[in-house]
Amino acid sequence: LIAIDGKALRHSFDSAANKAAIHMVSAWVGANQTVLAQVKVDDKSNEITAIPRLLEMLNLTGAVISMDAMGCQRKAAAQIIEGKGNYLFSLKGNQGDLLDDVTHYFQDAKTTEFKGIEHETKQTTDGDHGRIEVRKYTTCQADWLSCRKKWKGLKTIGMVESERTLKGKTTQETRYFISSLSLEIDPFAKAVRGHWGIENSLHWCLDVQMNEDQSRIRKKNAPENFGILRRIALNLLKRETTIKVGVKSKSKVTAWDHQYLLKVLFG
């Protein structure tokens, strides 16, 4: 699973030069905690233009590429399928009637308890620190979609119903997806859950443990270059497991102990 998502370097703006904060899009593999590649979003553009360049850097064969709604684009789907990979895209309102069609289909199917509809379901329960979260995953065939032929490789639609209870308060959320994966529920559920690792294990670490958002490096290409260096450093620090401390503590040890620094750099 390769999760793709973008992150702003919030303090890289330069008001004097009328320069906005830069935005980096990364490809993250949660299985080995590694950033495979990253590209900077062009000025006055967005992630849509950066994603094709990022996909070109990757070997997509056998991979599942997950993206949020910004990356839910027909060209991206075609590029992934042509690269012999599969995709899982989150749906929002940026694809015309597609979200409405999928939403209404699942709502109608639920009223009849999916009678006569080929589908698979799975429910999971997670809990820690007083939080309980129940998720119900459902997949159905996408062959009924009128726009299916416009999405290369599209096979299934998916729904995730989440119920989260914390301190006696319960919230509910329903999300919808399209995918080139088969109807099998386990790969779908694994990809949906795995995608959020890019937020928890990459973006959170960059902000909280490496202080990326607080960095005032802003001249010319320096913000992008240091953004790449942080991600390389994060890869190396996560790979080194002989001491059981967080990334921030490991980075301090590399400054204090040159032997440990060499171990981080060369394994």
PDB file of C-alpha atoms in Angstrom:
ATOM      1  CA  LEU A   1       0.000   0.000   0.000  1.00  0.00           C
ATOM      2  CA  ILE A   2       1.373   3.393  -1.035  1.00  0.00           C
ATOM      3  CA  ALA A   3      -0.529   6.312   0.488  1.00  0.00           C
ATOM      4  CA  ILE A   4      -0.241   9.657  -1.309  1.00  0.00           C
ATOM      5  CA  ASP A   5      -1.110  12.928   0.393  1.00  0.00           C
ATOM      6  CA  GLY A   6       0.050  16.531   0.593  1.00  0.00           C
ATOM      7  CA  LYS A   7       1.278  18.700   3.444  1.00  0.00           C
ATOM      8  CA  ALA A   8       1.953  22.415   3.669  1.00  0.00           C
ATOM      9  CA  LEU A   9       5.149  23.756   5.253  1.00  0.00           C
ATOM     10  CA  ARG A  10       3.196  26.458   7.029  1.00  0.00           C
ATOM     11  CA  HIS A  11       5.981  28.873   7.974  1.00  0.00           C
ATOM     12  CA  SER A  12       7.826  28.719   4.655  1.00  0.00           C
ATOM     13  CA  PHE A  13       5.920  31.757   3.344  1.00  0.00           C
ATOM     14  CA  ASP A  14       7.814  34.973   2.635  1.00  0.00           C
ATOM     15  CA  SER A  15       5.580  38.037   2.896  1.00  0.00           C
ATOM     16  CA  ALA A  16       8.291  40.401   1.673  1.00  0.00           C
ATOM     17  CA  ALA A  17       8.695  38.424  -1.547  1.00  0.00           C
ATOM     18  CA  ASN A  18       4.931  37.755  -1.855  1.00  0.00           C
ATOM     19  CA  LYS A  19       5.651  34.019  -1.652  1.00  0.00           C
ATOM     20  CA  ALA A  20       3.086  31.577  -0.242  1.00  0.00           C
ATOM     21  CA  ALA A  21       3.951  28.569   1.916  1.00  0.00           C
ATOM     22  CA  ILE A  22       5.088  25.611  -0.175  1.00  0.00           C
ATOM     23  CA  HIS A  23       3.142  22.353  -0.398  1.00  0.00           C
ATOM     24  CA  MET A  24       4.823  18.927  -0.624  1.00  0.00           C
ATOM     25  CA  VAL A  25       3.124  15.734  -1.832  1.00  0.00           C
ATOM     26  CA  SER A  26       4.614  12.497  -0.495  1.00  0.00           C
ATOM     27  CA  ALA A  27       4.290   8.783  -1.245  1.00  0.00           C
ATOM     28  CA  TRP A  28       4.313   6.822   2.036  1.00  0.00           C
ATOM     29  CA  VAL A  29       4.588   3.078   2.662  1.00  0.00           C
ATOM     30  CA  GLY A  30       3.275   2.279   6.126  1.00  0.00           C
ATOM     31  CA  ALA A  31       4.511  -1.324   6.049  1.00  0.00           C
ATOM     32  CA  ASN A  32       8.141  -0.225   6.353  1.00  0.00           C
ATOM     33  CA  GLN A  33       7.579   3.386   7.511  1.00  0.00           C
ATOM     34  CA  THR A  34       9.279   4.877   4.449  1.00  0.00           C
ATOM     35  CA  VAL A  35       8.768   7.938   2.251  1.00  0.00           C
ATOM     36  CA  LEU A  36       9.403   6.652  -1.271  1.00  0.00           C
ATOM     37  CA  ALA A  37       9.250   9.984  -3.086  1.00  0.00           C
ATOM     38  CA  GLN A  38       8.032  13.547  -2.796  1.00  0.00           C
ATOM     39  CA  VAL A  39       7.416  16.501  -5.106  1.00  0.00           C
ATOM     40  CA  LYS A  40       6.713  20.158  -4.513  1.00  0.00           C
ATOM     41  CA  VAL A  41       3.391  21.514  -5.777  1.00  0.00           C
ATOM     42  CA  ASP A  42       3.990  24.232  -8.355  1.00  0.00           C
ATOM     43  CA  ASP A  43       3.213  27.788  -7.330  1.00  0.00           C
ATOM     44  CA  LYS A  44      -0.407  28.816  -8.014  1.00  0.00           C
ATOM     45  CA  SER A  45      -1.312  25.165  -8.572  1.00  0.00           C
ATOM     46  CA  ASN A  46      -2.514  22.226  -6.434  1.00  0.00           C
ATOM     47  CA  GLU A  47      -1.931  18.543  -5.758  1.00  0.00           C
ATOM     48  CA  ILE A  48      -3.714  17.500  -8.965  1.00  0.00           C
ATOM     49  CA  THR A  49      -0.782  18.675 -11.097  1.00  0.00           C
ATOM     50  CA  ALA A  50       1.853  17.218  -8.746  1.00  0.00           C
ATOM     51  CA  ILE A  51       0.390  13.709  -8.415  1.00  0.00           C
ATOM     52  CA  PRO A  52       1.172  12.558 -12.005  1.00  0.00           C
ATOM     53  CA  ARG A  53       4.819  13.598 -11.545  1.00  0.00           C
ATOM     54  CA  LEU A  54       4.961  11.704  -8.247  1.00  0.00           C
ATOM     55  CA  LEU A  55       3.422   8.563  -9.777  1.00  0.00           C
ATOM     56  CA  GLU A  56       6.035   8.640 -12.545  1.00  0.00           C
ATOM     57  CA  MET A  57       8.750   8.212  -9.894  1.00  0.00           C
ATOM     58  CA  LEU A  58       7.222   5.026  -8.482  1.00  0.00           C
ATOM     59  CA  ASN A  59       7.245   1.392  -9.507  1.00  0.00           C
ATOM     60  CA  LEU A  60       3.487   0.786  -9.382  1.00  0.00           C
ATOM     61  CA  THR A  61       3.555  -2.920 -10.248  1.00  0.00           C
ATOM     62  CA  GLY A  62       1.503  -4.825  -7.681  1.00  0.00           C
ATOM     63  CA  ALA A  63       0.986  -1.743  -5.497  1.00  0.00           C
ATOM     64  CA  VAL A  64      -2.271  -0.306  -4.171  1.00  0.00           C
ATOM     65  CA  ILE A  65      -2.243   3.492  -4.407  1.00  0.00           C
ATOM     66  CA  SER A  66      -4.572   5.257  -1.955  1.00  0.00           C
ATOM     67  CA  MET A  67      -5.477   8.940  -2.230  1.00  0.00           C
ATOM     68  CA  ASP A  68      -8.007  11.325  -0.756  1.00  0.00           C
ATOM     69  CA  ALA A  69     -10.590  13.190  -2.830  1.00  0.00           C
ATOM     70  CA  MET A  70      -8.063  15.677  -4.274  1.00  0.00           C
ATOM     71  CA  GLY A  71      -6.290  12.784  -6.009  1.00  0.00           C
ATOM     72  CA  CYS A  72      -9.528  11.212  -7.252  1.00  0.00           C
ATOM     73  CA  GLN A  73      -8.892  11.945 -10.932  1.00  0.00           C
ATOM     74  CA  ARG A  74      -9.451   9.876 -14.080  1.00  0.00           C
ATOM     75  CA  LYS A  75      -5.939  10.554 -15.368  1.00  0.00           C
ATOM     76  CA  ALA A  76      -4.451   9.293 -12.107  1.00  0.00           C
ATOM     77  CA  ALA A  77      -6.581   6.135 -12.291  1.00  0.00           C
ATOM     78  CA  ALA A  78      -5.413   5.479 -15.857  1.00  0.00           C
ATOM     79  CA  GLN A  79      -1.766   6.117 -14.941  1.00  0.00           C
ATOM     80  CA  ILE A  80      -1.932   3.659 -12.028  1.00  0.00           C
ATOM     81  CA  ILE A  81      -3.635   0.915 -14.061  1.00  0.00           C
ATOM     82  CA  GLU A  82      -1.173   1.384 -16.937  1.00  0.00           C
ATOM     83  CA  GLY A  83       1.606   1.020 -14.351  1.00  0.00           C
ATOM     84  CA  LYS A  84       0.100  -2.372 -13.343  1.00  0.00           C
ATOM     85  CA  GLY A  85      -1.092  -1.158  -9.958  1.00  0.00           C
ATOM     86  CA  ASN A  86      -4.466  -0.700  -8.267  1.00  0.00           C
ATOM     87  CA  TYR A  87      -6.092   2.372  -6.738  1.00  0.00           C
ATOM     88  CA  LEU A  88      -8.397   3.343  -3.883  1.00  0.00           C
ATOM     89  CA  PHE A  89      -9.815   6.879  -4.099  1.00  0.00           C
ATOM     90  CA  SER A  90     -11.887   8.655  -1.462  1.00  0.00           C
ATOM     91  CA  LEU A  91     -14.962  10.433  -2.833  1.00  0.00           C
ATOM     92  CA  LYS A  92     -16.135  13.955  -2.153  1.00  0.00           C
ATOM     93  CA  GLY A  93     -18.064  16.486  -4.197  1.00  0.00           C
ATOM     94  CA  ASN A  94     -15.300  17.250  -6.704  1.00  0.00           C
ATOM     95  CA  GLN A  95     -16.352  14.604  -9.234  1.00  0.00           C
ATOM     96  CA  GLY A  96     -19.746  15.844 -10.332  1.00  0.00           C
ATOM     97  CA  ASP A  97     -22.534  13.365  -9.641  1.00  0.00           C
ATOM     98  CA  LEU A  98     -20.265  10.418  -8.809  1.00  0.00           C
ATOM     99  CA  LEU A  99     -20.490  10.866  -5.037  1.00  0.00           C
ATOM    100  CA  ASP A 100     -24.285  11.329  -5.207  1.00  0.00           C
ATOM    101  CA  ASP A 101     -24.676   8.188  -7.329  1.00  0.00           C
ATOM    102  CA  VAL A 102     -22.595   6.055  -4.967  1.00  0.00           C
ATOM    103  CA  THR A 103     -24.278   7.520  -1.861  1.00  0.00           C
ATOM    104  CA  HIS A 104     -27.780   6.906  -3.161  1.00  0.00           C
ATOM    105  CA  TYR A 105     -26.886   3.377  -4.270  1.00  0.00           C
ATOM    106  CA  PHE A 106     -25.678   2.401  -0.800  1.00  0.00           C
ATOM    107  CA  GLN A 107     -28.630   4.113   0.902  1.00  0.00           C
ATOM    108  CA  ASP A 108     -31.108   2.230  -1.282  1.00  0.00           C
ATOM    109  CA  ALA A 109     -29.212  -1.042  -0.775  1.00  0.00           C
ATOM    110  CA  LYS A 110     -29.291  -0.626   3.007  1.00  0.00           C
ATOM    111  CA  THR A 111     -33.086  -0.212   3.015  1.00  0.00           C
ATOM    112  CA  THR A 112     -33.399  -3.677   1.437  1.00  0.00           C
ATOM    113  CA  GLU A 113     -30.479  -5.093   3.454  1.00  0.00           C
ATOM    114  CA  PHE A 114     -28.582  -5.566   0.164  1.00  0.00           C
ATOM    115  CA  LYS A 115     -31.123  -8.117  -1.064  1.00  0.00           C
ATOM    116  CA  GLY A 116     -30.095  -9.415  -4.484  1.00  0.00           C
ATOM    117  CA  ILE A 117     -26.909  -7.292  -4.459  1.00  0.00           C
ATOM    118  CA  GLU A 118     -23.521  -8.974  -4.501  1.00  0.00           C
ATOM    119  CA  HIS A 119     -21.511  -7.453  -1.676  1.00  0.00           C
ATOM    120  CA  GLU A 120     -19.090  -8.142   1.176  1.00  0.00           C
ATOM    121  CA  THR A 121     -19.025  -6.641   4.671  1.00  0.00           C
ATOM    122  CA  LYS A 122     -16.687  -6.579   7.633  1.00  0.00           C
ATOM    123  CA  GLN A 123     -16.884  -4.941  11.057  1.00  0.00           C
ATOM    124  CA  THR A 124     -13.987  -4.038  13.342  1.00  0.00           C
ATOM    125  CA  THR A 125     -13.788  -2.557  16.847  1.00  0.00           C
ATOM    126  CA  ASP A 126     -10.790  -0.627  18.172  1.00  0.00           C
ATOM    127  CA  GLY A 127     -10.312   1.065  21.504  1.00  0.00           C
ATOM    128  CA  ASP A 128      -7.709   2.758  23.668  1.00  0.00           C
ATOM    129  CA  HIS A 129      -7.466   5.637  26.154  1.00  0.00           C
ATOM    130  CA  GLY A 130     -11.237   5.613  26.688  1.00  0.00           C
ATOM    131  CA  ARG A 131     -12.011   5.729  22.957  1.00  0.00           C
ATOM    132  CA  ILE A 132     -14.067   3.044  21.211  1.00  0.00           C
ATOM    133  CA  GLU A 133     -14.398   3.064  17.423  1.00  0.00           C
ATOM    134  CA  VAL A 134     -16.558   0.656  15.447  1.00  0.00           C
ATOM    135  CA  ARG A 135     -16.108   0.536  11.675  1.00  0.00           C
ATOM    136  CA  LYS A 136     -18.276  -1.303   9.188  1.00  0.00           C
ATOM    137  CA  TYR A 137     -16.821  -1.812   5.708  1.00  0.00           C
ATOM    138  CA  THR A 138     -18.971  -2.691   2.684  1.00  0.00           C
ATOM    139  CA  THR A 139     -18.007  -3.256  -0.966  1.00  0.00           C
ATOM    140  CA  CYS A 140     -20.242  -3.650  -4.026  1.00  0.00           C
ATOM    141  CA  GLN A 141     -19.699  -4.092  -7.738  1.00  0.00           C
ATOM    142  CA  ALA A 142     -19.400  -0.877  -9.781  1.00  0.00           C
ATOM    143  CA  ASP A 143     -20.685  -2.282 -13.080  1.00  0.00           C
ATOM    144  CA  TRP A 144     -23.963  -0.319 -12.748  1.00  0.00           C
ATOM    145  CA  LEU A 145     -22.237   3.089 -12.788  1.00  0.00           C
ATOM    146  CA  SER A 146     -22.965   5.011 -15.974  1.00  0.00           C
ATOM    147  CA  CYS A 147     -19.540   6.679 -15.847  1.00  0.00           C
ATOM    148  CA  ARG A 148     -17.638   3.468 -15.152  1.00  0.00           C
ATOM    149  CA  LYS A 149     -15.966   3.336 -18.568  1.00  0.00           C
ATOM    150  CA  LYS A 150     -14.435   6.766 -17.953  1.00  0.00           C
ATOM    151  CA  TRP A 151     -12.534   5.395 -14.946  1.00  0.00           C
ATOM    152  CA  LYS A 152      -9.942   2.913 -16.150  1.00  0.00           C
ATOM    153  CA  GLY A 153      -9.965  -0.316 -14.155  1.00  0.00           C
ATOM    154  CA  LEU A 154     -12.873   0.650 -11.893  1.00  0.00           C
ATOM    155  CA  LYS A 155     -14.387  -2.490 -10.337  1.00  0.00           C
ATOM    156  CA  THR A 156     -15.892  -1.690  -6.958  1.00  0.00           C
ATOM    157  CA  ILE A 157     -17.428   0.984  -4.780  1.00  0.00           C
ATOM    158  CA  GLY A 158     -16.953   1.008  -1.036  1.00  0.00           C
ATOM    159  CA  MET A 159     -18.545   2.454   2.085  1.00  0.00           C
ATOM    160  CA  VAL A 160     -17.110   2.838   5.570  1.00  0.00           C
ATOM    161  CA  GLU A 161     -19.475   3.638   8.459  1.00  0.00           C
ATOM    162  CA  SER A 162     -17.631   4.759  11.580  1.00  0.00           C
ATOM    163  CA  GLU A 163     -19.030   5.218  15.088  1.00  0.00           C
ATOM    164  CA  ARG A 164     -16.651   6.802  17.603  1.00  0.00           C
ATOM    165  CA  THR A 165     -17.357   7.055  21.317  1.00  0.00           C
ATOM    166  CA  LEU A 166     -15.157   9.209  23.550  1.00  0.00           C
ATOM    167  CA  LYS A 167     -15.998  10.434  27.055  1.00  0.00           C
ATOM    168  CA  GLY A 168     -19.622   9.421  26.628  1.00  0.00           C
ATOM    169  CA  LYS A 169     -20.048  11.327  23.356  1.00  0.00           C
ATOM    170  CA  THR A 170     -20.713   9.378  20.158  1.00  0.00           C
ATOM    171  CA  THR A 171     -20.081  10.694  16.642  1.00  0.00           C
ATOM    172  CA  GLN A 172     -20.832   9.002  13.339  1.00  0.00           C
ATOM    173  CA  GLU A 173     -19.294   9.365   9.897  1.00  0.00           C
ATOM    174  CA  THR A 174     -19.820   7.675   6.532  1.00  0.00           C
ATOM    175  CA  ARG A 175     -17.220   7.762   3.773  1.00  0.00           C
ATOM    176  CA  TYR A 176     -17.401   6.480   0.205  1.00  0.00           C
ATOM    177  CA  PHE A 177     -14.737   5.161  -2.162  1.00  0.00           C
ATOM    178  CA  ILE A 178     -14.117   3.875  -5.668  1.00  0.00           C
ATOM    179  CA  SER A 179     -11.475   1.253  -6.383  1.00  0.00           C
ATOM    180  CA  SER A 180      -9.925  -1.025  -8.980  1.00  0.00           C
ATOM    181  CA  LEU A 181      -9.630  -3.719  -6.304  1.00  0.00           C
ATOM    182  CA  SER A 182     -11.896  -6.752  -6.462  1.00  0.00           C
ATOM    183  CA  LEU A 183     -14.974  -7.203  -4.302  1.00  0.00           C
ATOM    184  CA  GLU A 184     -12.986  -8.882  -1.492  1.00  0.00           C
ATOM    185  CA  ILE A 185     -13.476  -6.923   1.713  1.00  0.00           C
ATOM    186  CA  ASP A 186     -10.142  -7.527   3.466  1.00  0.00           C
ATOM    187  CA  PRO A 187      -7.890  -5.736   0.917  1.00  0.00           C
ATOM    188  CA  PHE A 188     -10.366  -2.835   0.834  1.00  0.00           C
ATOM    189  CA  ALA A 189     -10.505  -2.509   4.627  1.00  0.00           C
ATOM    190  CA  LYS A 190      -6.719  -2.785   4.908  1.00  0.00           C
ATOM    191  CA  ALA A 191      -6.197  -0.036   2.318  1.00  0.00           C
ATOM    192  CA  VAL A 192      -8.742   2.318   3.913  1.00  0.00           C
ATOM    193  CA  ARG A 193      -7.171   1.973   7.367  1.00  0.00           C
ATOM    194  CA  GLY A 194      -3.634   1.972   6.039  1.00  0.00           C
ATOM    195  CA  HIS A 195      -4.061   5.256   4.172  1.00  0.00           C
ATOM    196  CA  TRP A 196      -4.350   7.252   7.389  1.00  0.00           C
ATOM    197  CA  GLY A 197      -0.866   6.119   8.398  1.00  0.00           C
ATOM    198  CA  ILE A 198       0.497   8.939   6.271  1.00  0.00           C
ATOM    199  CA  GLU A 199      -1.157  11.416   8.652  1.00  0.00           C
ATOM    200  CA  ASN A 200      -0.189   9.678  11.884  1.00  0.00           C
ATOM    201  CA  SER A 201       3.248   8.322  11.042  1.00  0.00           C
ATOM    202  CA  LEU A 202       4.547  10.886   8.544  1.00  0.00           C
ATOM    203  CA  HIS A 203       2.844  14.277   8.826  1.00  0.00           C
ATOM    204  CA  TRP A 204       2.527  14.113  12.621  1.00  0.00           C
ATOM    205  CA  CYS A 205       6.193  13.140  12.996  1.00  0.00           C
ATOM    206  CA  LEU A 206       7.327  15.938  10.677  1.00  0.00           C
ATOM    207  CA  ASP A 207       5.345  18.532  12.657  1.00  0.00           C
ATOM    208  CA  VAL A 208       5.658  17.349  16.245  1.00  0.00           C
ATOM    209  CA  GLN A 209       9.026  15.564  16.280  1.00  0.00           C
ATOM    210  CA  MET A 210      10.901  17.489  13.572  1.00  0.00           C
ATOM    211  CA  ASN A 211       9.160  20.896  13.935  1.00  0.00           C
ATOM    212  CA  GLU A 212       8.605  21.255  10.188  1.00  0.00           C
ATOM    213  CA  ASP A 213       5.698  23.685  10.474  1.00  0.00           C
ATOM    214  CA  GLN A 214       7.787  25.983  12.696  1.00  0.00           C
ATOM    215  CA  SER A 215      10.725  26.174  10.285  1.00  0.00           C
ATOM    216  CA  ARG A 216      11.287  29.696   8.898  1.00  0.00           C
ATOM    217  CA  ILE A 217      13.571  28.532   6.087  1.00  0.00           C
ATOM    218  CA  ARG A 218      12.020  30.318   3.121  1.00  0.00           C
ATOM    219  CA  LYS A 219      14.574  31.604   0.567  1.00  0.00           C
ATOM    220  CA  LYS A 220      14.460  30.319  -3.021  1.00  0.00           C
ATOM    221  CA  ASN A 221      14.555  26.477  -3.142  1.00  0.00           C
ATOM    222  CA  ALA A 222      15.654  26.040   0.486  1.00  0.00           C
ATOM    223  CA  PRO A 223      12.188  25.116   1.913  1.00  0.00           C
ATOM    224  CA  GLU A 224      11.777  22.315  -0.641  1.00  0.00           C
ATOM    225  CA  ASN A 225      15.353  21.076  -0.207  1.00  0.00           C
ATOM    226  CA  PHE A 226      15.098  20.969   3.578  1.00  0.00           C
ATOM    227  CA  GLY A 227      11.669  19.311   3.284  1.00  0.00           C
ATOM    228  CA  ILE A 228      13.292  16.509   1.281  1.00  0.00           C
ATOM    229  CA  LEU A 229      16.164  16.252   3.777  1.00  0.00           C
ATOM    230  CA  ARG A 230      13.711  15.923   6.684  1.00  0.00           C
ATOM    231  CA  ARG A 231      11.970  13.047   4.940  1.00  0.00           C
ATOM    232  CA  ILE A 232      15.272  11.303   4.221  1.00  0.00           C
ATOM    233  CA  ALA A 233      16.278  11.780   7.867  1.00  0.00           C
ATOM    234  CA  LEU A 234      12.905  10.433   9.025  1.00  0.00           C
ATOM    235  CA  ASN A 235      13.359   7.316   6.859  1.00  0.00           C
ATOM    236  CA  LEU A 236      16.776   6.669   8.410  1.00  0.00           C
ATOM    237  CA  LEU A 237      15.658   7.312  11.988  1.00  0.00           C
ATOM    238  CA  LYS A 238      12.609   5.046  11.675  1.00  0.00           C
ATOM    239  CA  ARG A 239      14.737   2.286  10.148  1.00  0.00           C
ATOM    240  CA  GLU A 240      17.141   2.276  13.119  1.00  0.00           C
ATOM    241  CA  THR A 241      15.522   0.266  15.937  1.00  0.00           C
ATOM    242  CA  THR A 242      18.345  -0.633  18.357  1.00  0.00           C
ATOM    243  CA  ILE A 243      17.174   2.008  20.828  1.00  0.00           C
ATOM    244  CA  LYS A 244      13.500   2.188  21.789  1.00  0.00           C
ATOM    245  CA  VAL A 245      12.808   5.931  21.759  1.00  0.00           C
ATOM    246  CA  GLY A 246      10.981   8.325  19.452  1.00  0.00           C
ATOM    247  CA  VAL A 247      12.293  10.114  16.381  1.00  0.00           C
ATOM    248  CA  LYS A 248      13.007  13.340  18.281  1.00  0.00           C
ATOM    249  CA  SER A 249      15.102  11.546  20.894  1.00  0.00           C
ATOM    250  CA  LYS A 250      16.962   9.545  18.247  1.00  0.00           C
ATOM    251  CA  SER A 251      17.883  12.723  16.383  1.00  0.00           C
ATOM    252  CA  LYS A 252      19.349  14.158  19.611  1.00  0.00           C
ATOM    253  CA  VAL A 253      21.391  10.998  20.182  1.00  0.00           C
ATOM    254  CA  THR A 254      22.884  11.301  16.674  1.00  0.00           C
ATOM    255  CA  ALA A 255      24.177  14.754  17.671  1.00  0.00           C
ATOM    256  CA  TRP A 256      25.678  13.468  20.935  1.00  0.00           C
ATOM    257  CA  ASP A 257      27.062  10.130  19.742  1.00  0.00           C
ATOM    258  CA  HIS A 258      28.926   9.946  16.424  1.00  0.00           C
ATOM    259  CA  GLN A 259      28.968   6.137  16.513  1.00  0.00           C
ATOM    260  CA  TYR A 260      25.184   6.123  16.707  1.00  0.00           C
ATOM    261  CA  LEU A 261      25.060   8.700  13.902  1.00  0.00           C
ATOM    262  CA  LEU A 262      27.078   6.330  11.691  1.00  0.00           C
ATOM    263  CA  LYS A 263      24.724   3.474  12.623  1.00  0.00           C
ATOM    264  CA  VAL A 264      21.710   5.582  11.559  1.00  0.00           C
ATOM    265  CA  LEU A 265      23.360   6.639   8.310  1.00  0.00           C
ATOM    266  CA  PHE A 266      24.764   3.264   7.235  1.00  0.00           C
ATOM    267  CA  GLY A 267      22.775   0.672   9.167  1.00  0.00           C
TER     268      GLY A 267
END
